[in-house]
XYZ file of N, CA and C in Angstrom:
423
model
N 18.018 -31.247 47.083
C 17.683 -30.819 48.448
C 18.238 -29.470 48.937
N 19.744 -29.546 48.477
C 20.338 -28.253 48.937
C 19.740 -26.950 48.175
N 19.504 -27.174 46.983
C 18.742 -25.946 46.221
C 17.522 -25.520 46.759
N 16.546 -26.483 47.294
C 15.337 -26.213 48.014
C 15.773 -25.333 49.316
N 16.659 -25.855 49.889
C 17.171 -24.971 51.211
C 17.513 -23.604 50.827
N 18.388 -23.554 49.716
C 18.982 -22.178 49.554
C 17.763 -21.296 48.926
N 16.864 -21.857 48.206
C 15.662 -21.170 47.698
C 14.950 -20.513 48.883
N 14.561 -21.296 49.937
C 13.986 -21.123 51.141
C 14.846 -20.021 51.895
N 15.940 -20.055 52.095
C 16.900 -19.026 52.725
C 16.940 -17.692 51.943
N 17.120 -17.709 50.609
C 17.188 -16.389 49.962
C 15.689 -15.838 49.678
N 14.667 -16.644 49.633
C 13.393 -16.067 49.425
C 12.692 -15.613 50.626
N 13.135 -15.919 51.692
C 12.403 -15.641 52.894
C 12.268 -14.002 53.097
N 13.314 -13.241 52.862
C 13.024 -11.892 52.991
C 12.130 -11.207 52.079
N 11.876 -11.824 50.933
C 11.041 -11.194 49.771
C 9.567 -11.729 49.886
N 9.285 -12.575 50.806
C 7.978 -13.118 50.892
C 7.014 -11.911 51.226
N 7.229 -11.214 52.029
C 6.368 -10.083 52.503
C 6.116 -9.249 51.185
N 7.291 -8.883 50.550
C 7.182 -7.951 49.422
C 6.408 -8.538 48.311
N 6.517 -9.846 47.953
C 5.985 -10.570 46.871
C 4.397 -10.814 47.174
N 4.217 -10.922 48.565
C 2.704 -11.159 48.914
C 1.811 -10.094 48.684
N 2.506 -8.942 48.519
C 1.600 -7.630 48.282
C 1.219 -7.762 46.755
N 1.709 -8.516 45.811
C 1.162 -8.703 44.495
C -0.148 -9.151 44.685
N -0.552 -9.761 45.658
C -2.119 -10.266 45.687
C -2.858 -9.043 45.900
N -2.506 -7.833 46.436
C -3.174 -6.834 46.492
C -3.549 -6.102 45.245
N -2.711 -6.294 44.312
C -2.937 -5.607 43.085
C -4.136 -6.117 42.381
N -5.031 -5.146 41.930
C -6.189 -5.612 41.225
C -5.945 -6.219 39.973
N -6.890 -7.181 39.621
C -6.520 -7.895 38.277
C -6.717 -7.187 37.047
N -7.367 -5.971 37.064
C -7.417 -5.065 35.934
C -6.081 -4.553 35.544
N -5.222 -4.529 36.564
C -3.721 -3.958 36.426
C -2.948 -5.218 36.024
N -3.108 -6.376 37.010
C -2.101 -7.335 36.735
C -2.314 -8.209 35.529
N -3.682 -8.400 35.133
C -3.969 -9.065 33.916
C -3.257 -8.716 32.658
N -3.317 -7.369 32.264
C -2.538 -7.018 31.143
C -1.169 -7.230 31.232
N -0.566 -6.911 32.471
C 0.942 -7.256 32.612
C 1.194 -8.666 32.342
N 0.443 -9.553 32.832
C 0.706 -11.110 32.557
C 0.469 -11.418 31.040
N -0.357 -10.694 30.263
C -0.600 -10.984 28.944
C 0.528 -10.451 28.223
N 1.129 -9.370 28.445
C 2.366 -8.689 27.947
C 3.423 -9.540 28.110
N 3.601 -9.944 29.472
C 4.888 -10.999 29.466
C 4.740 -12.256 28.744
N 3.388 -12.766 28.602
C 3.239 -14.031 27.902
C 3.633 -13.746 26.514
N 3.085 -12.516 25.931
C 3.422 -12.278 24.350
C 4.962 -12.136 24.215
N 5.598 -11.484 25.107
C 7.062 -11.267 24.934
C 7.729 -12.455 24.935
N 7.386 -13.325 25.935
C 8.112 -14.701 25.992
C 7.802 -15.509 24.894
N 6.520 -15.655 24.447
C 6.317 -16.454 23.377
C 7.001 -15.863 22.070
N 7.057 -14.703 21.975
C 7.878 -14.109 20.739
C 9.275 -14.276 20.804
N 9.978 -14.274 21.949
C 11.361 -14.383 22.152
C 11.803 -15.741 22.036
N 10.856 -16.902 22.018
C 11.365 -18.274 21.893
C 12.121 -18.506 20.376
N 10.999 -18.117 19.460
C 11.460 -18.329 18.210
C 11.461 -17.054 17.342
N 11.242 -16.020 17.765
C 11.022 -14.720 16.873
C 9.887 -14.775 15.920
N 8.812 -15.385 16.252
C 7.895 -15.703 15.218
C 6.533 -15.216 15.694
N 5.818 -14.360 14.891
C 4.469 -13.659 15.372
C 3.475 -14.887 15.151
N 3.829 -15.933 14.333
C 2.667 -17.061 14.327
C 2.675 -17.612 15.812
N 3.649 -17.658 16.384
C 3.617 -18.337 17.749
C 2.797 -17.616 18.752
N 2.981 -16.194 18.607
C 2.153 -15.184 19.248
C 0.674 -15.386 18.996
N 0.328 -15.368 17.737
C -0.954 -15.610 17.307
C -1.828 -16.954 17.759
N -1.005 -18.024 17.774
C -1.301 -19.231 18.344
C -1.553 -19.232 19.791
N -0.691 -18.529 20.615
C -0.790 -18.396 22.032
C -2.021 -17.677 22.131
N -2.220 -16.509 21.586
C -3.482 -15.798 21.723
C -4.789 -16.670 21.513
N -4.723 -17.324 20.310
C -5.848 -18.209 19.972
C -6.237 -19.048 21.026
N -5.286 -19.759 21.503
C -5.446 -20.978 22.601
C -5.893 -20.219 23.846
N -5.333 -19.154 24.074
C -5.969 -18.369 25.269
C -7.237 -18.044 25.097
N -7.706 -17.721 24.047
C -9.250 -17.193 23.909
C -9.959 -18.539 23.845
N -9.447 -19.605 23.302
C -10.141 -20.799 23.291
C -10.238 -21.399 24.839
N -9.192 -21.201 25.590
C -9.302 -21.690 26.855
C -10.361 -20.871 27.784
N -10.321 -19.654 27.540
C -11.203 -18.747 28.169
C -12.814 -19.079 27.929
N -13.003 -19.358 26.601
C -14.297 -19.819 26.277
C -14.621 -20.982 26.783
N -13.642 -22.045 26.745
C -14.046 -23.272 27.314
C -14.227 -23.327 28.781
N -13.395 -22.274 29.471
C -13.753 -22.199 30.967
C -15.047 -21.619 31.233
N -15.491 -20.699 30.320
C -16.858 -19.961 30.665
C -18.079 -20.975 30.403
N -17.719 -22.082 29.438
C -18.837 -23.013 29.462
C -18.830 -24.228 30.334
N -17.748 -24.069 31.298
C -17.640 -25.231 32.194
C -16.813 -26.428 31.923
N -16.018 -26.156 30.888
C -15.201 -27.470 30.662
C -13.951 -27.388 31.392
N -13.640 -28.548 31.897
C -12.404 -28.551 32.837
C -11.149 -28.504 31.933
N -10.327 -27.317 32.310
C -9.069 -27.113 31.441
C -7.835 -27.916 31.957
N -7.968 -28.425 33.154
C -6.819 -29.146 33.682
C -6.606 -30.529 32.782
N -7.796 -31.084 32.377
C -7.502 -32.077 31.434
C -6.844 -31.870 30.126
N -7.374 -30.629 29.517
C -6.594 -30.170 28.340
C -5.238 -29.988 28.533
N -4.935 -29.217 29.627
C -3.417 -28.900 29.890
C -2.655 -30.087 30.061
N -3.244 -31.096 30.834
C -2.377 -32.303 31.042
C -2.253 -33.117 29.605
N -3.310 -33.065 28.815
C -3.116 -33.683 27.492
C -2.143 -33.067 26.633
N -2.137 -31.618 26.619
C -1.134 -30.965 25.858
C 0.311 -31.021 26.412
N 0.450 -31.215 27.734
C 1.874 -31.477 28.165
C 2.195 -32.945 28.103
N 1.337 -33.867 28.524
C 1.756 -35.332 28.466
C 1.519 -36.030 27.251
N 0.791 -35.321 26.286
C 0.688 -36.044 24.882
C 1.759 -36.461 24.288
N 2.600 -35.441 23.942
C 3.951 -35.795 23.105
C 4.676 -36.895 23.800
N 4.758 -36.865 25.302
C 5.535 -37.878 25.900
C 4.997 -39.200 25.753
N 3.625 -39.199 25.849
C 2.877 -40.595 25.836
C 3.041 -40.928 24.340
N 3.092 -40.197 23.318
C 3.192 -40.730 22.070
C 4.642 -41.156 21.720
N 5.654 -40.529 22.251
C 6.931 -41.084 21.955
C 7.274 -42.234 22.630
N 6.650 -42.394 23.782
C 6.716 -43.878 24.451
C 5.999 -44.959 23.766
N 4.867 -44.653 23.226
C 4.100 -45.525 22.404
C 4.919 -46.022 21.228
N 5.550 -45.012 20.534
C 6.260 -45.328 19.347
C 7.569 -46.113 19.700
N 8.081 -45.898 20.927
C 9.200 -46.674 21.538
C 8.874 -48.178 21.708
N 7.783 -48.160 22.453
C 7.307 -49.522 22.730
C 6.895 -50.350 21.659
N 6.334 -49.708 20.495
C 5.905 -50.437 19.355
C 7.171 -50.908 18.633
N 8.112 -49.893 18.580
C 9.437 -50.428 18.018
C 10.141 -51.488 18.721
N 10.143 -51.563 19.911
C 10.674 -52.649 20.668
C 10.006 -54.053 20.387
N 8.680 -54.148 20.103
C 7.907 -55.076 19.977
C 7.614 -55.500 18.543
N 8.227 -54.745 17.529
C 8.066 -54.906 16.210
C 6.621 -54.612 15.733
N 5.817 -53.596 16.304
C 4.500 -53.283 15.987
C 3.460 -54.335 16.661
N 3.700 -54.980 17.476
C 2.774 -56.026 18.206
C 2.069 -55.375 19.174
N 0.753 -55.143 19.183
C -0.176 -54.348 20.230
C -0.279 -55.242 21.291
N -0.134 -56.492 21.199
C -0.523 -57.467 22.287
C 0.185 -57.261 23.588
N 1.218 -56.493 23.580
C 2.159 -56.196 24.751
C 1.466 -55.268 25.622
N 0.397 -54.621 25.305
C -0.353 -53.478 26.158
C -1.305 -54.407 26.987
N -1.816 -55.639 26.675
C -2.875 -56.224 27.582
C -2.369 -57.638 27.917
N -1.105 -58.080 27.441
C -0.705 -59.283 27.860
C 0.292 -59.099 29.241
N 0.858 -57.994 29.417
C 1.495 -57.677 30.705
C 0.451 -57.314 31.819
N 0.635 -57.674 33.156
C -0.261 -57.436 34.022
C -0.389 -55.905 34.399
N 0.652 -55.336 34.475
C 0.750 -53.788 34.929
C -0.101 -53.085 33.769
N 0.318 -53.284 32.599
C -0.234 -52.448 31.474
C -1.612 -52.892 31.225
N -1.939 -54.026 31.367
C -3.345 -54.622 31.300
C -4.189 -53.928 32.422
N -3.801 -53.661 33.620
C -4.524 -53.148 34.647
C -4.820 -51.537 34.205
N -3.563 -50.948 33.871
C -3.738 -49.489 33.601
C -4.603 -49.163 32.307
N -4.671 -50.224 31.458
C -5.433 -50.087 30.257
C -6.883 -50.239 30.561
N -7.090 -51.035 31.539
C -8.522 -51.388 31.986
C -8.962 -50.063 32.723
N -8.103 -49.695 33.620
C -8.611 -48.453 34.309
C -8.880 -47.287 33.464
N -8.097 -47.066 32.458
C -8.235 -45.987 31.346
C -9.499 -46.244 30.460
N -9.662 -47.470 30.243
C -11.032 -47.825 29.500
C -12.185 -47.497 30.349
N -12.124 -47.981 31.608
C -13.193 -47.745 32.628
C -13.448 -46.254 32.921
N -12.432 -45.474 33.024
C -12.746 -44.062 33.196
C -13.320 -43.406 31.951
N -12.900 -43.869 30.734
C -13.427 -43.101 29.546
C -15.057 -43.456 29.524
N -15.314 -44.790 29.741
C -16.635 -45.334 29.784
C -17.552 -44.702 30.910
N -17.016 -44.252 32.110
C -17.644 -43.633 33.098
C -17.878 -42.114 32.623
N -17.001 -41.486 32.070
C -17.262 -40.185 31.605
C -18.384 -40.076 30.580
N -18.599 -41.233 29.825
C -19.581 -41.097 28.933
C -21.054 -41.700 29.525
N -21.005 -42.616 30.379
C -22.168 -43.235 30.808
C -22.747 -42.283 32.022
N -21.973 -41.917 32.887
C -22.454 -41.145 34.098
C -23.342 -40.024 33.817
N -23.184 -39.041 32.780
C -23.952 -38.069 32.427
C -25.464 -38.607 31.963
N -25.220 -39.645 31.236
C -26.521 -40.294 30.704
C -27.286 -40.852 31.941
N -26.614 -41.537 32.768
C -27.523 -41.922 33.905
C -27.984 -40.923 34.755
N -27.299 -39.805 35.033
C -27.745 -38.834 35.698
C -28.943 -38.046 34.923
N -28.945 -37.837 33.717
C -30.007 -37.371 32.900
C -31.211 -38.215 33.039
N -31.074 -39.641 32.917
C -32.170 -40.543 33.027
C -32.761 -40.522 34.478
N -32.031 -40.290 35.382
C -32.520 -40.172 36.893
C -33.288 -38.956 37.022
N -32.802 -37.802 36.521
C -33.508 -36.574 36.511
C -34.888 -36.573 35.830
N -34.713 -37.163 34.619
C -36.045 -37.346 33.960
C -37.026 -38.164 34.744
N -36.728 -39.257 35.210
C -37.538 -40.009 36.119
C -38.143 -39.268 37.254
N -37.183 -38.499 37.997
C -37.499 -37.570 39.032
C -38.548 -36.437 38.535
N -38.531 -36.109 37.375
C -39.410 -35.068 36.912
C -40.776 -35.731 36.667
N -40.820 -36.863 36.045
C -42.013 -37.555 35.689
C -42.791 -37.809 37.045
N -41.969 -38.368 37.992
C -42.583 -38.685 39.356
C -43.283 -37.522 40.050
N -42.477 -36.336 39.847
C -42.886 -35.048 40.540
C -44.146 -34.353 39.784
N -44.273 -34.756 38.648
C -45.321 -34.153 37.762
C -46.586 -34.775 37.945
């Protein structure tokens, strides 16, 4: 809490200056961001492979965004995936590999049911929309 107050106090004078960054055109700001990303990625492990991976995933993200794929879900998966995997391993180690712990406990069963329902909805809803659009097309014709 104290840190947040101190950040507010010390950053207040610079808000007007930093807000001018929004006036910088993207054609200037974009390359600066890419250079900072490259330098930061290289400086972590001094590896050009990491830089190429970063650039490759950047291009893949750009292409996925262009075709309308939601990038937030990918980012959440990349960030939360290793955490979920380590917790899954830990829970399986605690139960000696028994998977029934995931549906015998009420909270985990509810969360598992919600996750399954969301996955089913993401598969079924486009099919329902397509079928409805086809029926509307046939009716209009």
